[in-house]
């Protein structure tokens, strides 16, 4: 709708200052000619907006002009009160600021929309943590947060997964990302993008050197590249297992990240006439050793293949049996 588009233009100009007409057109999925017509409509409505043509031109508001935007729709108002990552605000020390901001938004909402927004905040809760993920280590984001916003290089002492010793790196931060409840520092190290888990950063020190980010590259670009690298890693070890149906729901919750498809009924070849008491799981593990986590399901789960995975399970089960074969009490 044109009214929504005019409001979007106004908000973009208030936030960004001068914006090229072509960029506005791309964001709003219209032509530059339509943008210029919208600018004329805003001007006719009393908004001090003007267009400057030329190489360095664009659309802009007169300096100092601000407007309170209260024309939110009901759905837009409700969306503001669905807080999908409350832990993120806590980690950044923004809980009080968030509460204050929401109170101001509530006061500015048109009266008919306030009950819906308030009810949404009481009826919808999004918890970003996985089931049984256990307590997460405390993460101090102060230094990382400061580095991101001061545009200074950062020296960190970092422990990689599976290692005990700390390594020292000098990195160029792009920003912080919260993924499934875990914070990551996204940075370049020697001009190459890299992820650093915030809970593995033992210490972080700001340097006096300005950050050296690659020209034209933003946080979202680097995050997309790194995420793609993680998702495109080699498949690892493919494992087929069968599990009793009464344990299937729990297995799906616990092994969700390893599942490569939905559970299948019957035997591993997909024969639906197989034993109805079992379901077949297709799983992938990064290394054979990781298959041992399936021991937690006891005799309710059997690894069917490959032989390498069955050997890992057999060796692990034998080691557990040996532990319990002797009496732990002193003679």
PDB file of C-alpha atoms in Angstrom, residues 57-299:
ATOM      1  CA  UNK A  57      22.561  13.182  -4.592  1.00  0.00           C
ATOM      2  CA  UNK A  58      19.688  11.413  -2.921  1.00  0.00           C
ATOM      3  CA  UNK A  59      16.529  11.883  -0.898  1.00  0.00           C
ATOM      4  CA  UNK A  60      16.795  13.639   2.473  1.00  0.00           C
ATOM      5  CA  UNK A  61      14.838  15.428   5.202  1.00  0.00           C
ATOM      6  CA  UNK A  62      15.614  18.958   6.309  1.00  0.00           C
ATOM      7  CA  UNK A  63      18.049  18.895   9.279  1.00  0.00           C
ATOM      8  CA  UNK A  64      16.364  18.625  12.650  1.00  0.00           C
ATOM      9  CA  UNK A  65      13.056  17.268  11.407  1.00  0.00           C
ATOM     10  CA  UNK A  66      11.650  14.361  13.444  1.00  0.00           C
ATOM     11  CA  UNK A  67       8.230  12.841  13.712  1.00  0.00           C
ATOM     12  CA  UNK A  68       6.611  10.453  16.163  1.00  0.00           C
ATOM     13  CA  UNK A  69       5.358   7.422  14.292  1.00  0.00           C
ATOM     14  CA  UNK A  70       2.169   6.071  15.856  1.00  0.00           C
ATOM     15  CA  UNK A  71       0.574   4.578  12.756  1.00  0.00           C
ATOM     16  CA  UNK A  72       1.410   0.993  13.643  1.00  0.00           C
ATOM     17  CA  UNK A  73      -0.994  -1.725  12.591  1.00  0.00           C
ATOM     18  CA  UNK A  74      -2.291  -4.282  15.089  1.00  0.00           C
ATOM     19  CA  UNK A  75       0.050  -7.009  13.793  1.00  0.00           C
ATOM     20  CA  UNK A  76       3.041  -4.650  13.868  1.00  0.00           C
ATOM     21  CA  UNK A  77       2.296  -3.714  17.473  1.00  0.00           C
ATOM     22  CA  UNK A  78       1.960  -7.376  18.468  1.00  0.00           C
ATOM     23  CA  UNK A  79       5.242  -8.245  16.731  1.00  0.00           C
ATOM     24  CA  UNK A  80       7.126  -5.731  18.868  1.00  0.00           C
ATOM     25  CA  UNK A  81       6.071  -7.563  22.030  1.00  0.00           C
ATOM     26  CA  UNK A  82       7.207 -11.032  20.980  1.00  0.00           C
ATOM     27  CA  UNK A  83      10.692 -11.060  22.490  1.00  0.00           C
ATOM     28  CA  UNK A  84      12.392 -13.946  20.734  1.00  0.00           C
ATOM     29  CA  UNK A  85      15.756 -13.666  22.454  1.00  0.00           C
ATOM     30  CA  UNK A  86      15.379 -12.317  25.959  1.00  0.00           C
ATOM     31  CA  UNK A  87      18.738 -13.840  26.941  1.00  0.00           C
ATOM     32  CA  UNK A  88      20.444 -11.656  24.366  1.00  0.00           C
ATOM     33  CA  UNK A  89      19.288  -8.491  26.116  1.00  0.00           C
ATOM     34  CA  UNK A  90      20.483  -9.851  29.465  1.00  0.00           C
ATOM     35  CA  UNK A  91      23.945 -10.713  28.145  1.00  0.00           C
ATOM     36  CA  UNK A  92      24.320  -7.226  26.688  1.00  0.00           C
ATOM     37  CA  UNK A  93      23.067  -5.520  29.853  1.00  0.00           C
ATOM     38  CA  UNK A  94      20.039  -4.134  28.032  1.00  0.00           C
ATOM     39  CA  UNK A  95      17.185  -5.614  30.069  1.00  0.00           C
ATOM     40  CA  UNK A  96      16.302  -2.290  31.717  1.00  0.00           C
ATOM     41  CA  UNK A  97      16.625  -0.418  28.425  1.00  0.00           C
ATOM     42  CA  UNK A  98      14.375  -2.955  26.714  1.00  0.00           C
ATOM     43  CA  UNK A  99      11.693  -2.617  29.363  1.00  0.00           C
ATOM     44  CA  UNK A 100      11.844   1.163  29.159  1.00  0.00           C
ATOM     45  CA  UNK A 101      11.647   1.081  25.352  1.00  0.00           C
ATOM     46  CA  UNK A 102       8.614  -1.181  25.379  1.00  0.00           C
ATOM     47  CA  UNK A 103       6.836   1.068  27.859  1.00  0.00           C
ATOM     48  CA  UNK A 104       7.460   4.047  25.563  1.00  0.00           C
ATOM     49  CA  UNK A 105       6.207   2.080  22.555  1.00  0.00           C
ATOM     50  CA  UNK A 106       3.096   1.078  24.505  1.00  0.00           C
ATOM     51  CA  UNK A 107       2.416   4.703  25.405  1.00  0.00           C
ATOM     52  CA  UNK A 108       2.804   5.756  21.770  1.00  0.00           C
ATOM     53  CA  UNK A 109       0.563   3.038  20.350  1.00  0.00           C
ATOM     54  CA  UNK A 110      -2.907   3.961  19.157  1.00  0.00           C
ATOM     55  CA  UNK A 111      -5.347   3.074  21.934  1.00  0.00           C
ATOM     56  CA  UNK A 112      -7.142   0.305  19.941  1.00  0.00           C
ATOM     57  CA  UNK A 113      -3.864  -1.637  19.533  1.00  0.00           C
ATOM     58  CA  UNK A 114      -2.659  -1.561  23.153  1.00  0.00           C
ATOM     59  CA  UNK A 115      -4.719  -4.491  24.487  1.00  0.00           C
ATOM     60  CA  UNK A 116      -3.519  -6.799  21.675  1.00  0.00           C
ATOM     61  CA  UNK A 117       0.129  -5.834  22.216  1.00  0.00           C
ATOM     62  CA  UNK A 118      -0.091  -6.311  25.982  1.00  0.00           C
ATOM     63  CA  UNK A 119      -1.858  -9.678  25.615  1.00  0.00           C
ATOM     64  CA  UNK A 120       0.789 -10.881  23.148  1.00  0.00           C
ATOM     65  CA  UNK A 121       3.524 -10.161  25.675  1.00  0.00           C
ATOM     66  CA  UNK A 122       1.698 -12.293  28.256  1.00  0.00           C
ATOM     67  CA  UNK A 123       0.676 -15.138  25.960  1.00  0.00           C
ATOM     68  CA  UNK A 124       3.728 -15.662  23.718  1.00  0.00           C
ATOM     69  CA  UNK A 125       7.160 -16.703  25.018  1.00  0.00           C
ATOM     70  CA  UNK A 126      10.062 -17.861  22.860  1.00  0.00           C
ATOM     71  CA  UNK A 127      12.850 -19.769  24.651  1.00  0.00           C
ATOM     72  CA  UNK A 128      15.944 -20.002  22.392  1.00  0.00           C
ATOM     73  CA  UNK A 129      17.611 -22.822  24.371  1.00  0.00           C
ATOM     74  CA  UNK A 130      17.325 -26.463  23.377  1.00  0.00           C
ATOM     75  CA  UNK A 131      15.823 -29.077  25.664  1.00  0.00           C
ATOM     76  CA  UNK A 132      18.220 -30.501  28.229  1.00  0.00           C
ATOM     77  CA  UNK A 133      20.997 -28.273  27.013  1.00  0.00           C
ATOM     78  CA  UNK A 134      22.214 -27.926  30.599  1.00  0.00           C
ATOM     79  CA  UNK A 135      23.393 -24.768  32.304  1.00  0.00           C
ATOM     80  CA  UNK A 136      25.417 -22.512  30.051  1.00  0.00           C
ATOM     81  CA  UNK A 137      28.700 -21.050  31.258  1.00  0.00           C
ATOM     82  CA  UNK A 138      28.622 -17.399  32.208  1.00  0.00           C
ATOM     83  CA  UNK A 139      29.723 -15.174  29.347  1.00  0.00           C
ATOM     84  CA  UNK A 140      31.235 -11.725  29.863  1.00  0.00           C
ATOM     85  CA  UNK A 141      30.501  -9.762  26.701  1.00  0.00           C
ATOM     86  CA  UNK A 142      31.640  -6.354  27.962  1.00  0.00           C
ATOM     87  CA  UNK A 143      35.025  -6.275  26.225  1.00  0.00           C
ATOM     88  CA  UNK A 144      33.717  -7.919  23.067  1.00  0.00           C
ATOM     89  CA  UNK A 145      30.782  -5.516  22.970  1.00  0.00           C
ATOM     90  CA  UNK A 146      33.138  -2.554  23.414  1.00  0.00           C
ATOM     91  CA  UNK A 147      35.454  -3.772  20.657  1.00  0.00           C
ATOM     92  CA  UNK A 148      32.594  -4.110  18.209  1.00  0.00           C
ATOM     93  CA  UNK A 149      31.431  -0.530  18.731  1.00  0.00           C
ATOM     94  CA  UNK A 150      34.772   1.261  19.079  1.00  0.00           C
ATOM     95  CA  UNK A 151      36.235  -0.092  15.816  1.00  0.00           C
ATOM     96  CA  UNK A 152      39.477  -1.189  17.434  1.00  0.00           C
ATOM     97  CA  UNK A 153      41.418  -4.383  16.882  1.00  0.00           C
ATOM     98  CA  UNK A 154      41.065  -6.962  19.629  1.00  0.00           C
ATOM     99  CA  UNK A 155      43.586  -9.329  21.206  1.00  0.00           C
ATOM    100  CA  UNK A 156      41.974 -12.457  22.631  1.00  0.00           C
ATOM    101  CA  UNK A 157      43.172 -15.533  24.502  1.00  0.00           C
ATOM    102  CA  UNK A 158      41.045 -18.350  23.180  1.00  0.00           C
ATOM    103  CA  UNK A 159      40.523 -22.057  23.850  1.00  0.00           C
ATOM    104  CA  UNK A 160      39.418 -24.166  20.903  1.00  0.00           C
ATOM    105  CA  UNK A 161      37.010 -27.054  21.406  1.00  0.00           C
ATOM    106  CA  UNK A 162      38.819 -30.218  22.496  1.00  0.00           C
ATOM    107  CA  UNK A 163      41.915 -28.287  23.607  1.00  0.00           C
ATOM    108  CA  UNK A 164      43.061 -27.234  27.062  1.00  0.00           C
ATOM    109  CA  UNK A 165      45.725 -24.677  26.214  1.00  0.00           C
ATOM    110  CA  UNK A 166      44.946 -21.080  25.300  1.00  0.00           C
ATOM    111  CA  UNK A 167      45.954 -19.485  22.015  1.00  0.00           C
ATOM    112  CA  UNK A 168      46.429 -15.746  21.446  1.00  0.00           C
ATOM    113  CA  UNK A 169      44.966 -14.050  18.388  1.00  0.00           C
ATOM    114  CA  UNK A 170      44.667 -10.475  17.151  1.00  0.00           C
ATOM    115  CA  UNK A 171      41.381 -10.113  15.303  1.00  0.00           C
ATOM    116  CA  UNK A 172      39.288  -7.529  13.493  1.00  0.00           C
ATOM    117  CA  UNK A 173      35.703  -7.743  14.838  1.00  0.00           C
ATOM    118  CA  UNK A 174      32.618  -7.382  12.669  1.00  0.00           C
ATOM    119  CA  UNK A 175      30.096  -7.996  15.434  1.00  0.00           C
ATOM    120  CA  UNK A 176      28.417 -10.428  17.814  1.00  0.00           C
ATOM    121  CA  UNK A 177      25.881 -13.102  16.863  1.00  0.00           C
ATOM    122  CA  UNK A 178      23.604 -15.101  19.175  1.00  0.00           C
ATOM    123  CA  UNK A 179      22.878 -18.500  17.624  1.00  0.00           C
ATOM    124  CA  UNK A 180      20.550 -20.906  19.493  1.00  0.00           C
ATOM    125  CA  UNK A 181      21.481 -19.305  22.815  1.00  0.00           C
ATOM    126  CA  UNK A 182      25.248 -19.301  22.152  1.00  0.00           C
ATOM    127  CA  UNK A 183      27.161 -16.063  21.544  1.00  0.00           C
ATOM    128  CA  UNK A 184      29.824 -15.859  18.828  1.00  0.00           C
ATOM    129  CA  UNK A 185      32.355 -13.174  17.951  1.00  0.00           C
ATOM    130  CA  UNK A 186      32.533 -12.808  14.172  1.00  0.00           C
ATOM    131  CA  UNK A 187      35.922 -11.458  13.133  1.00  0.00           C
ATOM    132  CA  UNK A 188      38.677 -11.555  10.549  1.00  0.00           C
ATOM    133  CA  UNK A 189      41.980 -13.123  11.547  1.00  0.00           C
ATOM    134  CA  UNK A 190      44.696 -12.346   9.026  1.00  0.00           C
ATOM    135  CA  UNK A 191      41.972 -11.176   6.617  1.00  0.00           C
ATOM    136  CA  UNK A 192      40.133 -14.533   6.836  1.00  0.00           C
ATOM    137  CA  UNK A 193      36.689 -14.778   8.506  1.00  0.00           C
ATOM    138  CA  UNK A 194      36.468 -16.868  11.666  1.00  0.00           C
ATOM    139  CA  UNK A 195      33.973 -17.680  14.448  1.00  0.00           C
ATOM    140  CA  UNK A 196      34.954 -17.500  18.116  1.00  0.00           C
ATOM    141  CA  UNK A 197      32.597 -18.823  20.802  1.00  0.00           C
ATOM    142  CA  UNK A 198      32.293 -16.134  23.453  1.00  0.00           C
ATOM    143  CA  UNK A 199      32.304 -18.669  26.307  1.00  0.00           C
ATOM    144  CA  UNK A 200      35.760 -19.873  25.182  1.00  0.00           C
ATOM    145  CA  UNK A 201      37.318 -16.403  25.231  1.00  0.00           C
ATOM    146  CA  UNK A 202      39.446 -16.372  28.407  1.00  0.00           C
ATOM    147  CA  UNK A 203      40.382 -12.692  28.042  1.00  0.00           C
ATOM    148  CA  UNK A 204      39.931  -9.866  25.556  1.00  0.00           C
ATOM    149  CA  UNK A 205      42.037  -6.714  25.338  1.00  0.00           C
ATOM    150  CA  UNK A 206      41.447  -3.702  23.136  1.00  0.00           C
ATOM    151  CA  UNK A 207      44.470  -2.531  21.158  1.00  0.00           C
ATOM    152  CA  UNK A 208      45.220   1.016  20.011  1.00  0.00           C
ATOM    153  CA  UNK A 209      45.096  -0.024  16.359  1.00  0.00           C
ATOM    154  CA  UNK A 210      41.993   0.693  14.278  1.00  0.00           C
ATOM    155  CA  UNK A 211      40.048  -2.277  12.998  1.00  0.00           C
ATOM    156  CA  UNK A 212      40.917  -3.525   9.504  1.00  0.00           C
ATOM    157  CA  UNK A 213      37.693  -4.817   8.022  1.00  0.00           C
ATOM    158  CA  UNK A 214      37.454  -5.750   4.371  1.00  0.00           C
ATOM    159  CA  UNK A 215      35.928  -2.849   2.379  1.00  0.00           C
ATOM    160  CA  UNK A 216      32.205  -3.126   1.768  1.00  0.00           C
ATOM    161  CA  UNK A 217      31.800  -6.241   3.953  1.00  0.00           C
ATOM    162  CA  UNK A 218      29.226  -6.193   6.752  1.00  0.00           C
ATOM    163  CA  UNK A 219      28.492  -8.507   9.681  1.00  0.00           C
ATOM    164  CA  UNK A 220      25.563 -10.177   7.897  1.00  0.00           C
ATOM    165  CA  UNK A 221      27.798 -11.001   4.901  1.00  0.00           C
ATOM    166  CA  UNK A 222      30.513 -12.617   7.028  1.00  0.00           C
ATOM    167  CA  UNK A 223      27.987 -14.523   9.152  1.00  0.00           C
ATOM    168  CA  UNK A 224      26.313 -15.936   6.034  1.00  0.00           C
ATOM    169  CA  UNK A 225      29.691 -17.088   4.700  1.00  0.00           C
ATOM    170  CA  UNK A 226      30.733 -18.731   7.973  1.00  0.00           C
ATOM    171  CA  UNK A 227      27.346 -20.366   8.493  1.00  0.00           C
ATOM    172  CA  UNK A 228      27.514 -21.809   4.993  1.00  0.00           C
ATOM    173  CA  UNK A 229      30.965 -23.246   5.730  1.00  0.00           C
ATOM    174  CA  UNK A 230      29.617 -25.009   8.821  1.00  0.00           C
ATOM    175  CA  UNK A 231      26.585 -26.372   7.003  1.00  0.00           C
ATOM    176  CA  UNK A 232      28.653 -27.545   4.011  1.00  0.00           C
ATOM    177  CA  UNK A 233      31.209 -29.515   6.012  1.00  0.00           C
ATOM    178  CA  UNK A 234      31.836 -33.136   4.905  1.00  0.00           C
ATOM    179  CA  UNK A 235      29.045 -35.481   5.857  1.00  0.00           C
ATOM    180  CA  UNK A 236      31.130 -37.463   8.352  1.00  0.00           C
ATOM    181  CA  UNK A 237      30.031 -40.968   9.338  1.00  0.00           C
ATOM    182  CA  UNK A 238      26.547 -42.011   8.211  1.00  0.00           C
ATOM    183  CA  UNK A 239      24.865 -44.318  10.699  1.00  0.00           C
ATOM    184  CA  UNK A 240      21.647 -46.311  10.544  1.00  0.00           C
ATOM    185  CA  UNK A 241      20.012 -47.341  13.807  1.00  0.00           C
ATOM    186  CA  UNK A 242      16.699 -48.679  14.979  1.00  0.00           C
ATOM    187  CA  UNK A 243      14.961 -47.536  18.151  1.00  0.00           C
ATOM    188  CA  UNK A 244      11.913 -48.708  20.062  1.00  0.00           C
ATOM    189  CA  UNK A 245       8.922 -46.515  19.375  1.00  0.00           C
ATOM    190  CA  UNK A 246       8.355 -45.622  23.028  1.00  0.00           C
ATOM    191  CA  UNK A 247      11.763 -43.905  23.031  1.00  0.00           C
ATOM    192  CA  UNK A 248      11.429 -42.311  19.589  1.00  0.00           C
ATOM    193  CA  UNK A 249      10.182 -38.871  20.684  1.00  0.00           C
ATOM    194  CA  UNK A 250      13.004 -38.509  23.205  1.00  0.00           C
ATOM    195  CA  UNK A 251      15.583 -39.635  20.637  1.00  0.00           C
ATOM    196  CA  UNK A 252      14.376 -37.039  18.130  1.00  0.00           C
ATOM    197  CA  UNK A 253      14.681 -34.283  20.752  1.00  0.00           C
ATOM    198  CA  UNK A 254      18.170 -35.342  21.857  1.00  0.00           C
ATOM    199  CA  UNK A 255      19.606 -36.346  18.472  1.00  0.00           C
ATOM    200  CA  UNK A 256      17.905 -33.683  16.376  1.00  0.00           C
ATOM    201  CA  UNK A 257      21.205 -32.202  15.167  1.00  0.00           C
ATOM    202  CA  UNK A 258      22.461 -35.607  13.957  1.00  0.00           C
ATOM    203  CA  UNK A 259      19.299 -36.693  12.149  1.00  0.00           C
ATOM    204  CA  UNK A 260      19.500 -36.497   8.362  1.00  0.00           C
ATOM    205  CA  UNK A 261      15.836 -37.227   7.755  1.00  0.00           C
ATOM    206  CA  UNK A 262      12.568 -38.122   9.464  1.00  0.00           C
ATOM    207  CA  UNK A 263      12.320 -41.490  11.291  1.00  0.00           C
ATOM    208  CA  UNK A 264      11.206 -44.363   9.066  1.00  0.00           C
ATOM    209  CA  UNK A 265       8.843 -47.194   9.825  1.00  0.00           C
ATOM    210  CA  UNK A 266      10.005 -50.779   9.443  1.00  0.00           C
ATOM    211  CA  UNK A 267      13.422 -52.125   8.504  1.00  0.00           C
ATOM    212  CA  UNK A 268      16.442 -50.053   7.371  1.00  0.00           C
ATOM    213  CA  UNK A 269      15.655 -50.741   3.707  1.00  0.00           C
ATOM    214  CA  UNK A 270      12.365 -48.858   4.056  1.00  0.00           C
ATOM    215  CA  UNK A 271      10.099 -51.895   4.087  1.00  0.00           C
ATOM    216  CA  UNK A 272       6.965 -50.650   5.835  1.00  0.00           C
ATOM    217  CA  UNK A 273       5.974 -54.239   6.634  1.00  0.00           C
ATOM    218  CA  UNK A 274       8.806 -54.575   9.142  1.00  0.00           C
ATOM    219  CA  UNK A 275       8.487 -54.776  12.920  1.00  0.00           C
ATOM    220  CA  UNK A 276       6.081 -52.032  13.973  1.00  0.00           C
ATOM    221  CA  UNK A 277       7.663 -51.802  17.429  1.00  0.00           C
ATOM    222  CA  UNK A 278      10.757 -50.142  15.950  1.00  0.00           C
ATOM    223  CA  UNK A 279      11.558 -47.027  13.936  1.00  0.00           C
ATOM    224  CA  UNK A 280      14.651 -46.520  11.803  1.00  0.00           C
ATOM    225  CA  UNK A 281      16.875 -43.463  12.218  1.00  0.00           C
ATOM    226  CA  UNK A 282      19.338 -42.063   9.676  1.00  0.00           C
ATOM    227  CA  UNK A 283      22.103 -40.191  11.485  1.00  0.00           C
ATOM    228  CA  UNK A 284      25.379 -38.465  10.707  1.00  0.00           C
ATOM    229  CA  UNK A 285      28.242 -37.998  13.175  1.00  0.00           C
ATOM    230  CA  UNK A 286      31.383 -35.908  12.582  1.00  0.00           C
ATOM    231  CA  UNK A 287      33.660 -38.762  13.731  1.00  0.00           C
ATOM    232  CA  UNK A 288      33.133 -42.423  14.615  1.00  0.00           C
ATOM    233  CA  UNK A 289      33.902 -41.792  18.280  1.00  0.00           C
ATOM    234  CA  UNK A 290      30.808 -39.566  18.560  1.00  0.00           C
ATOM    235  CA  UNK A 291      28.539 -42.575  17.956  1.00  0.00           C
ATOM    236  CA  UNK A 292      29.072 -43.542  21.607  1.00  0.00           C
ATOM    237  CA  UNK A 293      26.442 -40.996  22.670  1.00  0.00           C
ATOM    238  CA  UNK A 294      23.841 -43.525  21.477  1.00  0.00           C
ATOM    239  CA  UNK A 295      24.671 -45.668  24.512  1.00  0.00           C
ATOM    240  CA  UNK A 296      22.359 -43.463  26.591  1.00  0.00           C
ATOM    241  CA  UNK A 297      19.383 -45.286  25.033  1.00  0.00           C
ATOM    242  CA  UNK A 298      20.576 -48.665  26.336  1.00  0.00           C
ATOM    243  CA  UNK A 299      18.996 -51.697  24.700  1.00  0.00           C
TER     244      UNK A 299
END
